[in-house]
Short mmCIF file of C-alpha atoms in Angstrom, two decimals:
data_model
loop_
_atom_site.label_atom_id
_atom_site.label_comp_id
_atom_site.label_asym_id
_atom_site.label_seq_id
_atom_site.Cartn_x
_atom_site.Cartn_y
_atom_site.Cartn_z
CA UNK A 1 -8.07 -26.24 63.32
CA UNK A 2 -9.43 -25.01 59.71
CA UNK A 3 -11.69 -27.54 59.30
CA UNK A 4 -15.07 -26.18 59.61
CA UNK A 5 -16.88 -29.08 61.50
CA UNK A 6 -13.84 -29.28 63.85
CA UNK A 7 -14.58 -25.97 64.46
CA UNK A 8 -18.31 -26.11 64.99
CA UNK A 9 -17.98 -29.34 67.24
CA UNK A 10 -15.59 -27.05 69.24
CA UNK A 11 -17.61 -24.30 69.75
CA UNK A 12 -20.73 -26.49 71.01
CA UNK A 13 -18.58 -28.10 73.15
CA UNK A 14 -17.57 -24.73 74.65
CA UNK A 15 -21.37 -23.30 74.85
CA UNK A 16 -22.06 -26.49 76.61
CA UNK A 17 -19.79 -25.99 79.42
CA UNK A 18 -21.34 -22.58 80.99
CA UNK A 19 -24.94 -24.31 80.29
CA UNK A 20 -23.85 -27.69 82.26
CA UNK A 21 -22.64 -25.65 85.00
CA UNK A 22 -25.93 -23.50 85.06
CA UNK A 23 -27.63 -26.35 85.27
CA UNK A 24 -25.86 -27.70 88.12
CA UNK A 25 -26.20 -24.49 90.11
CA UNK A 26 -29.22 -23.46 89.10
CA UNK A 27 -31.05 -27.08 88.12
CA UNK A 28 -31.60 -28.54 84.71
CA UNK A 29 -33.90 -25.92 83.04
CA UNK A 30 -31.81 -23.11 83.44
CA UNK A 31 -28.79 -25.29 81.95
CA UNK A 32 -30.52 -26.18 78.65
CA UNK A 33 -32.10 -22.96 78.55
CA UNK A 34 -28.76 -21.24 78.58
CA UNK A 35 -27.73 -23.91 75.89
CA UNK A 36 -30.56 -22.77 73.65
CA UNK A 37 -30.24 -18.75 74.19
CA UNK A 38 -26.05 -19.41 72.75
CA UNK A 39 -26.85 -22.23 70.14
CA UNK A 40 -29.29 -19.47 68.77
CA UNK A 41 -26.92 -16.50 69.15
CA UNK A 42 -24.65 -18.90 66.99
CA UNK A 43 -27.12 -19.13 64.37
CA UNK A 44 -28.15 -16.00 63.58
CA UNK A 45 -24.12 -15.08 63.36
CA UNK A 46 -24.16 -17.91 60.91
CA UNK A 47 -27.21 -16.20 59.23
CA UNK A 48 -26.17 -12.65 58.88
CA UNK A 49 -22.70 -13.82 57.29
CA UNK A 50 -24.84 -15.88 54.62
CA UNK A 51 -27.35 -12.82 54.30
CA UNK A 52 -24.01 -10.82 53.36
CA UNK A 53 -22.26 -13.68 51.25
CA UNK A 54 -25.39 -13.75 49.43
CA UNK A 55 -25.70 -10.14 48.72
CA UNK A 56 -22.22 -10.24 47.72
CA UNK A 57 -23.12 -13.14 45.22
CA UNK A 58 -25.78 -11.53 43.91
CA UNK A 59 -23.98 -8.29 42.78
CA UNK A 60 -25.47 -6.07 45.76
CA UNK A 61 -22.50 -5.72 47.28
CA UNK A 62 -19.10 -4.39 45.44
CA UNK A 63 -16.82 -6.18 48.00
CA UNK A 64 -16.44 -9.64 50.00
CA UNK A 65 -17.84 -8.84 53.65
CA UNK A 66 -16.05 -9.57 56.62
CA UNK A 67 -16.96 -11.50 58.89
CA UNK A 68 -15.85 -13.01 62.28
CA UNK A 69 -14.92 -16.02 64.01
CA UNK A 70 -14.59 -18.97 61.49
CA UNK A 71 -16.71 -17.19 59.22
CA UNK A 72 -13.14 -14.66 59.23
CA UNK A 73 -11.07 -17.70 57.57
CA UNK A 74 -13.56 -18.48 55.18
CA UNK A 75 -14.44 -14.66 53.66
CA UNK A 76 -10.54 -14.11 53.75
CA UNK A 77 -10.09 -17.28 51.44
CA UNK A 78 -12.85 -16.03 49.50
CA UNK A 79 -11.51 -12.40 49.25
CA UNK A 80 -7.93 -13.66 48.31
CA UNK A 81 -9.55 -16.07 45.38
CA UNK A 82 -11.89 -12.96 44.15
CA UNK A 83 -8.52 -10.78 43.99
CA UNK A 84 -6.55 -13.27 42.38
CA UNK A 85 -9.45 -13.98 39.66
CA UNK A 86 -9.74 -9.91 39.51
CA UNK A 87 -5.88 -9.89 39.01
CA UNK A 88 -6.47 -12.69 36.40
CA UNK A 89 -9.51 -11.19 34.25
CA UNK A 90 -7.55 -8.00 34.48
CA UNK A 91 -4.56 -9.28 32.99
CA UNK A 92 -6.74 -10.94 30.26
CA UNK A 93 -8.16 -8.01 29.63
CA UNK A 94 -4.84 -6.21 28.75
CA UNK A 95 -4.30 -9.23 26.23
CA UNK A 96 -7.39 -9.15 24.43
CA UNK A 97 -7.00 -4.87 24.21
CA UNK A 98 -3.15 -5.72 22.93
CA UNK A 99 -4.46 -8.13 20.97
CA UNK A 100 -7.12 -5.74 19.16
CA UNK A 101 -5.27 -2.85 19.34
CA UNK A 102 -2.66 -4.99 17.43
CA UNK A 103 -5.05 -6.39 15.34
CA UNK A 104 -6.44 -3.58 14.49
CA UNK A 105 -2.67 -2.07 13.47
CA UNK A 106 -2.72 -4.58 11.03
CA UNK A 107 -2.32 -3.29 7.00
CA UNK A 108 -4.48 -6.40 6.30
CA UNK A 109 -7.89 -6.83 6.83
CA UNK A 110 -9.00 -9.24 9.64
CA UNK A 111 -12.82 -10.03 10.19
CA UNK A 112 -14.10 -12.73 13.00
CA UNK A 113 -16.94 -14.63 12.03
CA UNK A 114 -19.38 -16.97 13.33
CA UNK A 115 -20.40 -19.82 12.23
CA UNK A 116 -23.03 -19.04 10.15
CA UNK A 117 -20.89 -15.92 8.50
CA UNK A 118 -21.88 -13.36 10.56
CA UNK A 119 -19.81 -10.34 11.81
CA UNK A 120 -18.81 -10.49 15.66
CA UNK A 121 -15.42 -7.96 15.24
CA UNK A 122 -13.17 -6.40 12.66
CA UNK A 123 -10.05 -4.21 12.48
CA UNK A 124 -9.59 -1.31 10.47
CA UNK A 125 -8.08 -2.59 7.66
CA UNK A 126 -11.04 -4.71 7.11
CA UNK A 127 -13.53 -1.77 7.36
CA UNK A 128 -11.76 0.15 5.14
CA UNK A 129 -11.17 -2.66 2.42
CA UNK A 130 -14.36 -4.39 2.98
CA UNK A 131 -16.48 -1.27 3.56
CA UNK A 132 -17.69 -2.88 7.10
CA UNK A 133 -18.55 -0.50 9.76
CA UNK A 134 -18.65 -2.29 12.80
CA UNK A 135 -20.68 -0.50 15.11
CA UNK A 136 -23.49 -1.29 12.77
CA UNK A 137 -22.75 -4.28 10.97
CA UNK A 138 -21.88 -6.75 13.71
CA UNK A 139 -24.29 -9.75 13.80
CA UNK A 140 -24.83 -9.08 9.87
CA UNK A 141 -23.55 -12.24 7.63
CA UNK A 142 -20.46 -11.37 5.33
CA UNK A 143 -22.35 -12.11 2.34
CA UNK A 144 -25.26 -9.36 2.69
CA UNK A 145 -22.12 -6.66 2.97
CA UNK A 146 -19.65 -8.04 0.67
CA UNK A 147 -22.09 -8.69 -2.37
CA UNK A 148 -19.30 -9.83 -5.18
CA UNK A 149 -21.00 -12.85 -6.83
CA UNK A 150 -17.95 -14.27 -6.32
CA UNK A 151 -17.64 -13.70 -2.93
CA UNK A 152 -20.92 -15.17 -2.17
CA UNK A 153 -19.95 -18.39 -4.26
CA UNK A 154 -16.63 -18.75 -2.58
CA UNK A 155 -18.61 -18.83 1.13
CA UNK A 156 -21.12 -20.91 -0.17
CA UNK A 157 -18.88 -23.29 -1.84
CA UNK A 158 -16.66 -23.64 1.77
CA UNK A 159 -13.89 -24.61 -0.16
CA UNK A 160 -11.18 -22.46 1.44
CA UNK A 161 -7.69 -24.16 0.72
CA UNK A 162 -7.17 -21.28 -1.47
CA UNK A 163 -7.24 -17.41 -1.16
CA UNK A 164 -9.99 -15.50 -4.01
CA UNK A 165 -8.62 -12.79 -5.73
CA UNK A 166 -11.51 -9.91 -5.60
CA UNK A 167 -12.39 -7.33 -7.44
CA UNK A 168 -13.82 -4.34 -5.23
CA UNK A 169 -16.92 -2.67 -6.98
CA UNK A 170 -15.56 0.94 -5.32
CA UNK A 171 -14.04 3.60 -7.95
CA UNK A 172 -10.17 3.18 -7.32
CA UNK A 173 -10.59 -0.49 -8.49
CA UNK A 174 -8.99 -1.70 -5.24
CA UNK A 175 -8.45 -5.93 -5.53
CA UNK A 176 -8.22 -7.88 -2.63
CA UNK A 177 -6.62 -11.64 -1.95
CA UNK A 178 -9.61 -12.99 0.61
CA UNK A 179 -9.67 -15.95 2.39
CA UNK A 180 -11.84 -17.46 5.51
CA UNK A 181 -9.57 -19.34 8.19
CA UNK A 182 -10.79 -22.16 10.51
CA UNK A 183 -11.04 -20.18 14.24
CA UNK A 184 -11.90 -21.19 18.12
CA UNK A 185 -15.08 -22.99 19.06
CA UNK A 186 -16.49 -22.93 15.45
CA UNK A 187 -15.56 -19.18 14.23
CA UNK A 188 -13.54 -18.03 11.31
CA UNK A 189 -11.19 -15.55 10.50
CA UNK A 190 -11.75 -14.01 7.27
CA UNK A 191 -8.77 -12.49 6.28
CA UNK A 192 -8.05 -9.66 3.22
CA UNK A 193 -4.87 -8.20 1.74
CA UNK A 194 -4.39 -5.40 -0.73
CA UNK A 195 -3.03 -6.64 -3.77
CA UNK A 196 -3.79 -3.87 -6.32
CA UNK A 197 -0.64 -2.93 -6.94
CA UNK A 198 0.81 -6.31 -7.18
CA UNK A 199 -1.84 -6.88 -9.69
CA UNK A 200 -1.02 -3.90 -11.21
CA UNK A 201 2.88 -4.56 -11.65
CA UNK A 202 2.13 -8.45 -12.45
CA UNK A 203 -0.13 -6.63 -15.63
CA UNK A 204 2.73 -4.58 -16.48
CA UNK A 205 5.49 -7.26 -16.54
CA UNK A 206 3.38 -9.01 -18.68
CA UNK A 207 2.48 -6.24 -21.03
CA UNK A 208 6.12 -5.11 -20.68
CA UNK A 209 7.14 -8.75 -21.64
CA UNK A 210 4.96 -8.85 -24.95
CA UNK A 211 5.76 -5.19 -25.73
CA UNK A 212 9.73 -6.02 -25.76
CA UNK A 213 8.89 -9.05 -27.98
CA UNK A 214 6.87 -7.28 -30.43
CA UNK A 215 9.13 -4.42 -30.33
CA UNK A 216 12.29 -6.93 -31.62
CA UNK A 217 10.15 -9.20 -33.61
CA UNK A 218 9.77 -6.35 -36.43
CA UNK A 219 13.33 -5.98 -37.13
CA UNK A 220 14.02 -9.48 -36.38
CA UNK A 221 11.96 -10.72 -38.91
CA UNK A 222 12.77 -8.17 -41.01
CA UNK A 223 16.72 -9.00 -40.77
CA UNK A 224 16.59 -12.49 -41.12
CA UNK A 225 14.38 -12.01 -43.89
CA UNK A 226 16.80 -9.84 -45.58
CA UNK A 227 19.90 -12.22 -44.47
CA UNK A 228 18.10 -15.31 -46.12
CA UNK A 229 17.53 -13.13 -49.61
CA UNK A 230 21.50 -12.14 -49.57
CA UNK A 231 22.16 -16.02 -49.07
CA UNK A 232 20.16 -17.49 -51.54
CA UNK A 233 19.52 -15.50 -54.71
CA UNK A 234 22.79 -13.76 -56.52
CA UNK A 235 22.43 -9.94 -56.29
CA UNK A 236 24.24 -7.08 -58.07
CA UNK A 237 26.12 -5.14 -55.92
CA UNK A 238 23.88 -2.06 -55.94
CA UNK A 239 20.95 -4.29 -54.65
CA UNK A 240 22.93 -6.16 -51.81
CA UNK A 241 24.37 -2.90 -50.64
CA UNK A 242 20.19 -1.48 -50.30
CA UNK A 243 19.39 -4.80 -48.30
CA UNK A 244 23.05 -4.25 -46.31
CA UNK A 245 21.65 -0.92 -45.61
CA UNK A 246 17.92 -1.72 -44.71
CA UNK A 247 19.50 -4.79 -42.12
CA UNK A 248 21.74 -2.48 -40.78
CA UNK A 249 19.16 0.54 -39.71
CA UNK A 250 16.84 -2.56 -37.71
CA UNK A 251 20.01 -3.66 -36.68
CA UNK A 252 20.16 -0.31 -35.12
CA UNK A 253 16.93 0.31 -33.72
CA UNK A 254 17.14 -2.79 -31.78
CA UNK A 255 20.70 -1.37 -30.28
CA UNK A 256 18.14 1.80 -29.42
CA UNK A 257 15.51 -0.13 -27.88
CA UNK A 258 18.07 -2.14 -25.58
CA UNK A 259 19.91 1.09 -24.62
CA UNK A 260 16.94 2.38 -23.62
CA UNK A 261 15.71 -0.51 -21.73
CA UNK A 262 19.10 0.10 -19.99
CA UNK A 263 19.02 3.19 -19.31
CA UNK A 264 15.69 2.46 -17.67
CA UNK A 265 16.81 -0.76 -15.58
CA UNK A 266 19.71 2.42 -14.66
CA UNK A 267 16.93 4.62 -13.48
CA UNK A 268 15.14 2.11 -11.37
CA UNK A 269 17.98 0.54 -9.69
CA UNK A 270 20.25 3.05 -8.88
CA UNK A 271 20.15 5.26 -5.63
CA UNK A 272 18.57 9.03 -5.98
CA UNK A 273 21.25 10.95 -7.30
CA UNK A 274 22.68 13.73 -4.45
CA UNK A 275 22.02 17.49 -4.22
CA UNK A 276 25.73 18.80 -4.12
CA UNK A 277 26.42 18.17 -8.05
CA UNK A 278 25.74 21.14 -9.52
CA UNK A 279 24.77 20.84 -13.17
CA UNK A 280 25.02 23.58 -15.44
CA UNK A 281 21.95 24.49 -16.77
CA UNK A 282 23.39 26.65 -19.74
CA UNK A 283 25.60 24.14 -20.85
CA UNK A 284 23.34 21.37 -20.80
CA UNK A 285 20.25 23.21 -22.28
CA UNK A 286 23.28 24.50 -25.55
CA UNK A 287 23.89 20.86 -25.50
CA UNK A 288 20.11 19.82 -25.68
CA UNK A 289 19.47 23.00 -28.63
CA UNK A 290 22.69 21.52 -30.49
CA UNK A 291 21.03 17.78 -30.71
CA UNK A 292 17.77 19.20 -32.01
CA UNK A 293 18.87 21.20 -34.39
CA UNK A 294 21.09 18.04 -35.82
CA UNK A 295 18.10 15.90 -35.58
CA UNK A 296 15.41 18.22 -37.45
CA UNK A 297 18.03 18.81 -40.44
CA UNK A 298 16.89 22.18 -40.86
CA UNK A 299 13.23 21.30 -41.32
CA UNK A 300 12.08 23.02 -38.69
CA UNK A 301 12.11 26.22 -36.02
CA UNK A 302 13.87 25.92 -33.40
CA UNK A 303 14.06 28.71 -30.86
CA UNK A 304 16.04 28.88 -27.03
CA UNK A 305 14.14 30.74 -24.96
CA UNK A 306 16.03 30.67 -21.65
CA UNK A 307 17.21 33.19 -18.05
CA UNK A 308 20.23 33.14 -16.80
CA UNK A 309 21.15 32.78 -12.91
CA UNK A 310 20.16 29.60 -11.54
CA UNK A 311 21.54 26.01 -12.49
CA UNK A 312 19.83 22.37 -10.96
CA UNK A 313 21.59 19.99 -8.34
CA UNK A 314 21.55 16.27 -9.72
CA UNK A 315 22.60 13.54 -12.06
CA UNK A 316 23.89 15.99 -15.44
CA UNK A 317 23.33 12.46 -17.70
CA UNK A 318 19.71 11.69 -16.40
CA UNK A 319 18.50 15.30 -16.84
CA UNK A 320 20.43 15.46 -20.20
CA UNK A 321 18.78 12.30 -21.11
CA UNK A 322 15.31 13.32 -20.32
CA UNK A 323 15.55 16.95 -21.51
CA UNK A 324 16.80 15.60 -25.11
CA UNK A 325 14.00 12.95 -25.18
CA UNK A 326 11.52 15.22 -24.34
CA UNK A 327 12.93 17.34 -27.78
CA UNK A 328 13.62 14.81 -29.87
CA UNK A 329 9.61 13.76 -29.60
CA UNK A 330 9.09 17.16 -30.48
CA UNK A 331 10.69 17.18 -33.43
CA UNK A 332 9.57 13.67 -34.56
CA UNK A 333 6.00 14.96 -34.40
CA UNK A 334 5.97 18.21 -35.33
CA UNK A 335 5.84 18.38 -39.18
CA UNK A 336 8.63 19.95 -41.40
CA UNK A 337 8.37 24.13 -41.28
CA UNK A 338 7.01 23.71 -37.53
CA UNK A 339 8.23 24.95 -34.74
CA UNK A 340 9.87 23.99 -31.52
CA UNK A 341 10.15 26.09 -28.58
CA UNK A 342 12.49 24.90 -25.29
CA UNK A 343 11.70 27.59 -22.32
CA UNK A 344 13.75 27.69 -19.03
CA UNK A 345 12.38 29.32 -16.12
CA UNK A 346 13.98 29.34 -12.80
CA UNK A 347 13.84 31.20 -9.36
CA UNK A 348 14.29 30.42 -5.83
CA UNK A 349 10.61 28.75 -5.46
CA UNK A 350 11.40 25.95 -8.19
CA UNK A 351 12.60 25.81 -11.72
CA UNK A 352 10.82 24.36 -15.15
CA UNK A 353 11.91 23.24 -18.22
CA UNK A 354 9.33 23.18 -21.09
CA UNK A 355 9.20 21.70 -24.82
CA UNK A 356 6.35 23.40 -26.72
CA UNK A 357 5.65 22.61 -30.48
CA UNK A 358 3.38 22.98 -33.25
CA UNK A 359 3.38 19.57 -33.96
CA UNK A 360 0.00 17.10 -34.55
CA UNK A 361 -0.78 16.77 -31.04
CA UNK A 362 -2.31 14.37 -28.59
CA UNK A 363 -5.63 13.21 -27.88
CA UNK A 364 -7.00 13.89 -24.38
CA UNK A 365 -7.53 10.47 -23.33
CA UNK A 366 -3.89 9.26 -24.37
CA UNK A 367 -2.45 11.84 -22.20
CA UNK A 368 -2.29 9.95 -18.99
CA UNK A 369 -0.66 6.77 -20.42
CA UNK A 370 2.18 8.60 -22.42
CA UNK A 371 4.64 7.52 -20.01
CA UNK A 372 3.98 3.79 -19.89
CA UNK A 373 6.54 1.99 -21.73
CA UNK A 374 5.94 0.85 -25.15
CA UNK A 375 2.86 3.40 -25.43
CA UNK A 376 2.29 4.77 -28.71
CA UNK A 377 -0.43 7.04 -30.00
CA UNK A 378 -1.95 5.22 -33.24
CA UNK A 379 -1.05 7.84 -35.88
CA UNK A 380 0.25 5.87 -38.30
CA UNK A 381 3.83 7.21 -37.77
CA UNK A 382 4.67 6.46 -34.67
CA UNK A 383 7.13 4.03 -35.66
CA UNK A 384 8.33 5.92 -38.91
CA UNK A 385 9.62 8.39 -35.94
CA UNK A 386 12.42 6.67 -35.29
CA UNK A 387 11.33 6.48 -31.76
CA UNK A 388 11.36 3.17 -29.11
CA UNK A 389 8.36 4.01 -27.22
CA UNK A 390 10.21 4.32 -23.97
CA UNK A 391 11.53 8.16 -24.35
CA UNK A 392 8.82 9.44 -22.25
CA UNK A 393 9.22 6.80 -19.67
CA UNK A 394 12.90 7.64 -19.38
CA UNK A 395 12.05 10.92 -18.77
CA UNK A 396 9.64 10.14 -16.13
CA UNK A 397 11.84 7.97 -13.96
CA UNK A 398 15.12 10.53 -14.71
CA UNK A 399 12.51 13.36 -13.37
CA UNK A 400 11.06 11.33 -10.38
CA UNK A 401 14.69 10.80 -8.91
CA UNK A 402 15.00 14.31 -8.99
CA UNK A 403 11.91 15.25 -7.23
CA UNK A 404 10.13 16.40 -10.31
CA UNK A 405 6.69 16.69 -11.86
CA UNK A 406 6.30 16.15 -16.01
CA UNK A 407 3.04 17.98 -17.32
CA UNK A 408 1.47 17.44 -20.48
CA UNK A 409 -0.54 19.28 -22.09
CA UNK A 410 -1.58 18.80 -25.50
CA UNK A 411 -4.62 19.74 -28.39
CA UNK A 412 -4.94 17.86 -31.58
CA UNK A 413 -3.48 19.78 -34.52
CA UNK A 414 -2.29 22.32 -32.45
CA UNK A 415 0.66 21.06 -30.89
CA UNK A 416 1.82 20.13 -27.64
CA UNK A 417 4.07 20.93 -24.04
CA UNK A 418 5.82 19.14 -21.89
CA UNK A 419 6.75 20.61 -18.46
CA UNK A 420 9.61 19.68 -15.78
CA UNK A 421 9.08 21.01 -13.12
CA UNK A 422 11.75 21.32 -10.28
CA UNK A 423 11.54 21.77 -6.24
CA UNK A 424 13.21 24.82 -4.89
CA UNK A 425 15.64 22.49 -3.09
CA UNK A 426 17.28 21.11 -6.48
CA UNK A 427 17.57 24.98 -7.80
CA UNK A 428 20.71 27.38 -6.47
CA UNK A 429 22.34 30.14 -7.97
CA UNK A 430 24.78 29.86 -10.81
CA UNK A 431 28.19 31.36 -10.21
CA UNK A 432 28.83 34.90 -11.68
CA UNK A 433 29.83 34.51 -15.66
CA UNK A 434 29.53 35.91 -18.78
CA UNK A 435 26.20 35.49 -20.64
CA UNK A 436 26.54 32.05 -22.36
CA UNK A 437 26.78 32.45 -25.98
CA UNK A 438 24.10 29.76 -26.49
CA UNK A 439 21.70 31.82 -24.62
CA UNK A 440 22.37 34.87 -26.67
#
């Protein structure tokens, strides 16, 4: 019997039976007075286990009470439902704390919104991109923290099929892809991704695109030129062999620039070179005196200033590639009866290989974009060098697979140097030999 009025009818009908038989004994008052005295004891047991339901109800008590006789079955289905909804909420709980601690994990930014804009949470990301702090800027709409006029026309607009590319006002130029997401019971998601770099890279393909076309359209132009004078007007032979000459030179600095394009698709691509190959420093730095001295032609200084005992681990053609370019720029802009100094210093705490000349030098505020490819200093003979504009970034990718730093440092008409700089773990001891005649 768990029905509750079963119950009740029962117990009436066994209070009655003791009060009939009073009466019977003792006459009819007695009977319904004894009635009376256990109907009341009944309700104030029915009272005190609503006093302490209610109590419990009201927050007052931590627990559900016990209680006794069919009030028993009825607290222990209560109990049983509060610890299964306990069980429940507490299982939520972990969900939602995964959930933000998950959220909050997140490299991009995630903001919830209300919705009239306003902040209710964000992760880290978000604070960080968005500059948000969210024990201070909940409840605050989007639009009075993220103050880009085109942010604010982007929310007001509500046209959100598409992300917005934004452009952080903060110092390290940070851009963002933002975009607000339809969310539960009228809220939105407004979510943000770092795409600076992407930016960045989609700027240089295109500039590196252009560059490579301007680059070839000079001796293009000037070939074809050339190739449509040999065709159609009748030359001596002294003349046709100058225009031969002139076609073939372009001919060959386009063979230069797509080598060197190469070289630095090579650079990129290819795994880090390993430690065990032991390249010999003395050799290699002969080698790198040998090609400058062919490529000045005597019209300059050229001096070796090197130490014995230690030799590099690496790739021997990347670090002969961007020791020679970083000499042959010497040269080409250093004027004739200058001088060009290559210094090797080495020890057990790191090695450096430095170019110093007397050449023209470089502006300050050129310096930190000398190795972006196709970067030339306007001096009116940049070109006229000989050069492809993608020596110094050939030496900066050939140097970063090695670990290394370049330096530049550099003073108009006073010449310039440019600095490898090695880790101690791509240096070790060269083997016992004679003194190298090129370092003599």
């Amino acid at each position: 019997m768990n029905d509750p009025v079963v119950r009740t009818l029962a117990a009436i009908a066994l209070l009655a039976v003791p009060a009939l038989a009073a009466g019977l004994i003792l006459g009819p008052a007695w009977g319904w007075a004894v009635l009376s005295l256990a109907l009341a004891a009944a309700l104030l047991s029915h009272a005190h286990h609503l006093r302490l339901l209610a109590r419990w109800a009201a927050g007052l008590a931590a627990d559900v009470p016990e209680g006794r006789g069919m009030w028993q079955d009825v607290l222990t289905l209560l109990y049983r439902r509060e610890r299964a909804e306990l069980r429940r909420r507490r299982t939520l709980a972990r969900l939602l704390a995964r959930s933000r601690r998950a959220g909050r994990a997140l490299p991009y930014g995630m903001a919830i919104l209300d919705a009239e804009h306003r902040i209710l949470w964000c992760n880290d990301s978000s604070e960080r991109q968005l500059g948000i702090d969210v024990r201070s800027d909940v409840g605050q709409p989007i639009v009075n923290l993220v103050r880009q006029p085109e942010f604010v026309r982007y929310v007001a607009a509500r046209d959100f099929s598409a992300p917005l590319a934004l452009k952080t006002s903060r110092d390290d130029g940070l851009i963002l892809s933002v975009q607000l997401v339809p969310y539960v019971e009228s809220q939105w998601l407004l979510l943000s991704r770092d795409v600076t770099q992407a930016t960045r890279l989609e700027t240089m393909r295109r500039d590196f695109v252009a560059n490579v076309s301007h680059e070839l359209r000079t001796p293009l132009t000037v070939l074809i030129g050339f190739l449509e004078t040999v065709r159609e007007l009748k030359l001596d032979p002294g003349r046709s062999r100058d225009y031969l000459n002139l076609m073939a030179e372009q001919g060959r600095r386009m063979q230069r620039i797509i080598d060197d394009l190469l070289t630095l698709s090579t650079l990129e691509s290819a795994p880090a070179p390993e430690h065990d190959e032991r390249v010999d420093t003395a050799l290699l730095l002969a080698r790198v005196l040998g090609d400058a001295q062919a490529l000045s032609g005597g019209r300059h200084r050229i001096r070796l200033d090197a130490e014995e005992g230690f030799d590099l681990l690496g790739a021997e053609s990347e670090l002969a590639s961007a020791f020679g370019n970083l000499a042959s720029n010497a040269i080409r802009y250093t004027p004739a009866g200058g001088e060009v100094r290559l210094v090797w210093r080495a020890s057990r705490e790191g090695a450096i290989f430095a170019v110093e000349d007397t050449g023209i030098g470089i502006e300050r505020e050129h310096i930190p974009r000398l190795t972006e490819r196709f970067y030339r200093v306007d001096r009116g003979r940049s070109r006229e060098s000989g050069g492809t504009g993608l020596g110094l970034a050939i030496v900066k990718h050939a140097l970063a697979r090695h670990q290394a730093a370049l330096q530049i440092e550099s003073e108009p008409g006073r010449g310039s140097r440019f600095a490898a700089r090695f880790p101690a773990r791509r240096v070790v001891a060269a083997p016992a030999r004679r003194k190298s005649e090129a370092l003599g």
